mmCIF file with all atom_site columns, C-alpha atoms in Angstrom:
data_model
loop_
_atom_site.group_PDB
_atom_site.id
_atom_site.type_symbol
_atom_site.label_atom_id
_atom_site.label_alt_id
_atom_site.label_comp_id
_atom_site.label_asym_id
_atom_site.label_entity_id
_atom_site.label_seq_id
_atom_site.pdbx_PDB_ins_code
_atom_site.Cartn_x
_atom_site.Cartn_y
_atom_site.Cartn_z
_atom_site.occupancy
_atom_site.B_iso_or_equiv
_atom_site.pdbx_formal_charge
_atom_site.auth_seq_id
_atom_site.auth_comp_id
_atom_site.auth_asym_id
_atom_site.auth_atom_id
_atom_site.pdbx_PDB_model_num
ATOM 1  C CA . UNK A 1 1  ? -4.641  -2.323 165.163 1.00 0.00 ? 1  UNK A CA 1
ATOM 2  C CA . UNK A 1 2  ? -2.553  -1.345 161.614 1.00 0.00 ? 2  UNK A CA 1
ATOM 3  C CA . UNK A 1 3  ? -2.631  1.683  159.499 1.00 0.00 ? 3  UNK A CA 1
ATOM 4  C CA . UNK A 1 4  ? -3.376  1.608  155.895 1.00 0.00 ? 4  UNK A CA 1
ATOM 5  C CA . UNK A 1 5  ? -2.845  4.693  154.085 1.00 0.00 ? 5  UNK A CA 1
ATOM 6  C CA . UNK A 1 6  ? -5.416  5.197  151.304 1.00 0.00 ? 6  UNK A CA 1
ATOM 7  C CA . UNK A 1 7  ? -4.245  8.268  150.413 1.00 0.00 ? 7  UNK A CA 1
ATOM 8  C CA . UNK A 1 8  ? -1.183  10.937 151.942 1.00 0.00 ? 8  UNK A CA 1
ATOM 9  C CA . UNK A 1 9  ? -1.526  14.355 149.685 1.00 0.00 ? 9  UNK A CA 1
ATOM 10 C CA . UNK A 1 10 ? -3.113  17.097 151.339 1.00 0.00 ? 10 UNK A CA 1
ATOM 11 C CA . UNK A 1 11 ? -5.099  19.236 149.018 1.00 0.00 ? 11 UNK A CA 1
ATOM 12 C CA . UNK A 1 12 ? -4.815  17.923 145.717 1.00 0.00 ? 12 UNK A CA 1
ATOM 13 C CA . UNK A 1 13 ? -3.953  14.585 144.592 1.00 0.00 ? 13 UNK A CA 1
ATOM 14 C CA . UNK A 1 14 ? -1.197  13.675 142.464 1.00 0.00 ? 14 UNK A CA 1
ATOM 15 C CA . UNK A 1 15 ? -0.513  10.860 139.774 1.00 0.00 ? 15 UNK A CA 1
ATOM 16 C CA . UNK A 1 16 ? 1.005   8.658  142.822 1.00 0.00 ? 16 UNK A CA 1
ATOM 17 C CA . UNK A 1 17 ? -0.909  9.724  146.035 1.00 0.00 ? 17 UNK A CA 1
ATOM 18 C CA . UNK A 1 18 ? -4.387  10.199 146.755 1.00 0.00 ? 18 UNK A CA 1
ATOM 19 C CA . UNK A 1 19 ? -5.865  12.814 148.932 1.00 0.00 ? 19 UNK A CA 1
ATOM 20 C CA . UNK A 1 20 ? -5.989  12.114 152.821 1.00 0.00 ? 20 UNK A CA 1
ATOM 21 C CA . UNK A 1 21 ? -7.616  8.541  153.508 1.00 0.00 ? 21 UNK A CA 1
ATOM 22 C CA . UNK A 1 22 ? -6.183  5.961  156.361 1.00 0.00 ? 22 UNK A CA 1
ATOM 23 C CA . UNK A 1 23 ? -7.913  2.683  157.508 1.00 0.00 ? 23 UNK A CA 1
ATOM 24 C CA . UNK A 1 24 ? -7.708  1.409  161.460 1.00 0.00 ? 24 UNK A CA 1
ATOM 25 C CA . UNK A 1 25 ? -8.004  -1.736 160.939 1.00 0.00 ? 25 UNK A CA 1
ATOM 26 C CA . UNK A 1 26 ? -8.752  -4.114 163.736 1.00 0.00 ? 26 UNK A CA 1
ATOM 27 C CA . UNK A 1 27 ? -5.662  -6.588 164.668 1.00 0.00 ? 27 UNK A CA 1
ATOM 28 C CA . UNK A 1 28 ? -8.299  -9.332 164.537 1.00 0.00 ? 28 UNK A CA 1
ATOM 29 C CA . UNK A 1 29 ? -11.542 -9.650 162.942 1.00 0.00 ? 29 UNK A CA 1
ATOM 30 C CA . UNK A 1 30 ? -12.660 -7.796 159.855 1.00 0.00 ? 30 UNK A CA 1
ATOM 31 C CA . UNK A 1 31 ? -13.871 -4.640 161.788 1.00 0.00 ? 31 UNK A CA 1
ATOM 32 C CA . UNK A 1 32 ? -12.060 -1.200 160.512 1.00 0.00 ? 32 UNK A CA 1
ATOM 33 C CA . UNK A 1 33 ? -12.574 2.575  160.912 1.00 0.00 ? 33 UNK A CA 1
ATOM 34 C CA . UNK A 1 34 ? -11.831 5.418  158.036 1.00 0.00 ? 34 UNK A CA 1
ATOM 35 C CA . UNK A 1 35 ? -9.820  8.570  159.538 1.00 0.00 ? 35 UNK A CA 1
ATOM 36 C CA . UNK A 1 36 ? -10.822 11.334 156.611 1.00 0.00 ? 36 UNK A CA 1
ATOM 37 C CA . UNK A 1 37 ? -12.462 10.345 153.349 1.00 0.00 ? 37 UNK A CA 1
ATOM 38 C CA . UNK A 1 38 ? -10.891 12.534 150.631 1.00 0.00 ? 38 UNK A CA 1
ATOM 39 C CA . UNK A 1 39 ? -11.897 12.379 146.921 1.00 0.00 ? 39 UNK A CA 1
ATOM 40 C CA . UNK A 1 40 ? -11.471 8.762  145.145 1.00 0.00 ? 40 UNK A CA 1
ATOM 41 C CA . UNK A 1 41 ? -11.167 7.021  148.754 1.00 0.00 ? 41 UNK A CA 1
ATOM 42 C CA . UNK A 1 42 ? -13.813 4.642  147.597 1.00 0.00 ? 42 UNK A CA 1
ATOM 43 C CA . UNK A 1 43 ? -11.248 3.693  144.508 1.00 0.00 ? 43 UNK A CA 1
ATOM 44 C CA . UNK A 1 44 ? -8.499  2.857  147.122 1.00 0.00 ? 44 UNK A CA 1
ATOM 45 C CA . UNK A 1 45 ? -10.582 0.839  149.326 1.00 0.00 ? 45 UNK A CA 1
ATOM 46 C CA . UNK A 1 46 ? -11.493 -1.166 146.251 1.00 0.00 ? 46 UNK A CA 1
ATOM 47 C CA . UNK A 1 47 ? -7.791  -1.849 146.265 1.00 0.00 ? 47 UNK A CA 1
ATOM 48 C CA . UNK A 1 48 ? -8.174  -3.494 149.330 1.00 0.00 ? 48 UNK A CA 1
ATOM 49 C CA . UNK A 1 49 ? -9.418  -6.672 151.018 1.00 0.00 ? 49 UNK A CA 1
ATOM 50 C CA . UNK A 1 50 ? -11.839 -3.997 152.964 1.00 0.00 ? 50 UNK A CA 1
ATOM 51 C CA . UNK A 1 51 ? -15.583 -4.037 152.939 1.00 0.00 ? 51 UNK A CA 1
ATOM 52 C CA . UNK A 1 52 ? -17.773 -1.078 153.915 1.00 0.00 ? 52 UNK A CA 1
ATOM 53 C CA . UNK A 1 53 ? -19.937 -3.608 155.459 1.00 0.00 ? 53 UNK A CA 1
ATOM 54 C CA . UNK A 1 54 ? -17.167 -4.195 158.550 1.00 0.00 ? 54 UNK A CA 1
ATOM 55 C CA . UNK A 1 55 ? -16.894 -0.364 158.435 1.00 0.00 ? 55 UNK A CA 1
ATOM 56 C CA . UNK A 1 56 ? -17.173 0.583  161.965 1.00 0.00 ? 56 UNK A CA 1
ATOM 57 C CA . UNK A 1 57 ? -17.250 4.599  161.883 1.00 0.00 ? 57 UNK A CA 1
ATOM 58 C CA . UNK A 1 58 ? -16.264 7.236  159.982 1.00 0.00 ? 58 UNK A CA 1
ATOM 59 C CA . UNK A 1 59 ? -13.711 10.021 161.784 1.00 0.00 ? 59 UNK A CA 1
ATOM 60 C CA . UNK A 1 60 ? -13.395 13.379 160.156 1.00 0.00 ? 60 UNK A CA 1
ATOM 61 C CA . UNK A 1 61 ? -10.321 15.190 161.230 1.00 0.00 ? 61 UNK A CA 1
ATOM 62 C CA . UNK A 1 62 ? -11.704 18.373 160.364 1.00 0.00 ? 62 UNK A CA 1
ATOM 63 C CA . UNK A 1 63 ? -14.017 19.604 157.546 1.00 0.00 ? 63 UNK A CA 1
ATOM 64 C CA . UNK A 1 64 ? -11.905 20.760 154.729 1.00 0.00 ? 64 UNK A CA 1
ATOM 65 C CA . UNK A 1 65 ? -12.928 19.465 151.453 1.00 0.00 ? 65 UNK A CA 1
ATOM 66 C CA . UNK A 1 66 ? -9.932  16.986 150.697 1.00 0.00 ? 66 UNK A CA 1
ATOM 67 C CA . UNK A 1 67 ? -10.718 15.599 154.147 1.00 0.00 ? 67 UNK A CA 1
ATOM 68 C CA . UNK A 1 68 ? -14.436 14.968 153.512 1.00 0.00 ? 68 UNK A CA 1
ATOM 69 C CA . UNK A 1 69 ? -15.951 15.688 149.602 1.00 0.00 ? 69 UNK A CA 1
ATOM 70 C CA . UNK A 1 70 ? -16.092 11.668 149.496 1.00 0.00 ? 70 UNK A CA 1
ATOM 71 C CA . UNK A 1 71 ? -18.224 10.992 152.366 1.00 0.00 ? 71 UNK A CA 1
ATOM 72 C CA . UNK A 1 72 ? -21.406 11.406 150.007 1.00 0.00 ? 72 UNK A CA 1
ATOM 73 C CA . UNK A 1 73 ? -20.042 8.722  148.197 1.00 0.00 ? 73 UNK A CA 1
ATOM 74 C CA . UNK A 1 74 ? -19.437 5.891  150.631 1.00 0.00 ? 74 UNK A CA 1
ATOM 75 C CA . UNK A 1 75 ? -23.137 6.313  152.341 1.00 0.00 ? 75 UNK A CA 1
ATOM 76 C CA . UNK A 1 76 ? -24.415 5.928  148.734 1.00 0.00 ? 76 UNK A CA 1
ATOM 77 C CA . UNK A 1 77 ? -22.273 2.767  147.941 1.00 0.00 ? 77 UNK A CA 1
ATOM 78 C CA . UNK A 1 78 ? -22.737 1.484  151.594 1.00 0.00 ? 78 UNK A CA 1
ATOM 79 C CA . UNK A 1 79 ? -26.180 1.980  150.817 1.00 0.00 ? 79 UNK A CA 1
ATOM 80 C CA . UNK A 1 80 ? -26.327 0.332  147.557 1.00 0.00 ? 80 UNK A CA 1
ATOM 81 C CA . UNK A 1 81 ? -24.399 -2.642 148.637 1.00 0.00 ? 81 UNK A CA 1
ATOM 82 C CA . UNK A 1 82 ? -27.056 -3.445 151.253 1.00 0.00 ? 82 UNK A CA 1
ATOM 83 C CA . UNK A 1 83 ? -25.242 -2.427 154.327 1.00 0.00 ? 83 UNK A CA 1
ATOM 84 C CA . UNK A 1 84 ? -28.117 -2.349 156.874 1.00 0.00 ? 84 UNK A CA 1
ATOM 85 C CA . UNK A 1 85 ? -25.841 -1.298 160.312 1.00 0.00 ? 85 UNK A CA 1
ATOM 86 C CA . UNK A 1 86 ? -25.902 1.448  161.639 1.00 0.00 ? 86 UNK A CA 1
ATOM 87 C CA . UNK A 1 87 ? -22.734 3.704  161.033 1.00 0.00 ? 87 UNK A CA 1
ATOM 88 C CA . UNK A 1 88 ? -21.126 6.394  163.147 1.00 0.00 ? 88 UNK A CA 1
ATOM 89 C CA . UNK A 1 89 ? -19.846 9.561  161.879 1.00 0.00 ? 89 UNK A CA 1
ATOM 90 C CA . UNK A 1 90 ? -17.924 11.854 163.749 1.00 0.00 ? 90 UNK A CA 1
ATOM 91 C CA . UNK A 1 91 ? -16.497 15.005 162.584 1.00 0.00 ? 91 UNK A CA 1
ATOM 92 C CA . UNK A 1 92 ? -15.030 18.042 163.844 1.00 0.00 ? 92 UNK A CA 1
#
């Protein structure tokens, strides 16, 4: 598995970082998890070669705002995009 950091700033983004986002992504295959889904993740993963239909789960580290507020988003755009599997979310 690899890290991707979607975003690093706690809080509040800034001009170069986004607010707390990192992708597991599976060593092989296309399979991936998302650790915290702050504001404007879904414009980083756009960034990427990712697909929220090889999104495995989504892991909340704990339910502050910049750790969450874009979760809303993603299930609509999953949802949108014709993602049909299931999805876990797990939050604490």
């Amino acid at each position: 598995m690899n890290l991707l950091f979607l975003g690093t700033s706690a809080g509040v983004p800034t001009k170069a970082r986004n607010v707390t986002g990192i992708a597991l992504r599976e060593s092989k295959g296309k399979g991936w998890y998302l650790v915290d889904c702050g504001e404007s993740t879904q414009h980083q993963v756009l960034h990427t070669k990712l697909s929220f239909h090889s999104l495995k789960a989504i892991l909340i580290t704990h339910v502050h705002g910049d750790y969450c507020y874009e979760l809303p988003g993603i299930l609509a755009s999953a949802g949108m995009g014709s993602r049909k599997a299931l999805l876990t979310i797990v939050a604490s």
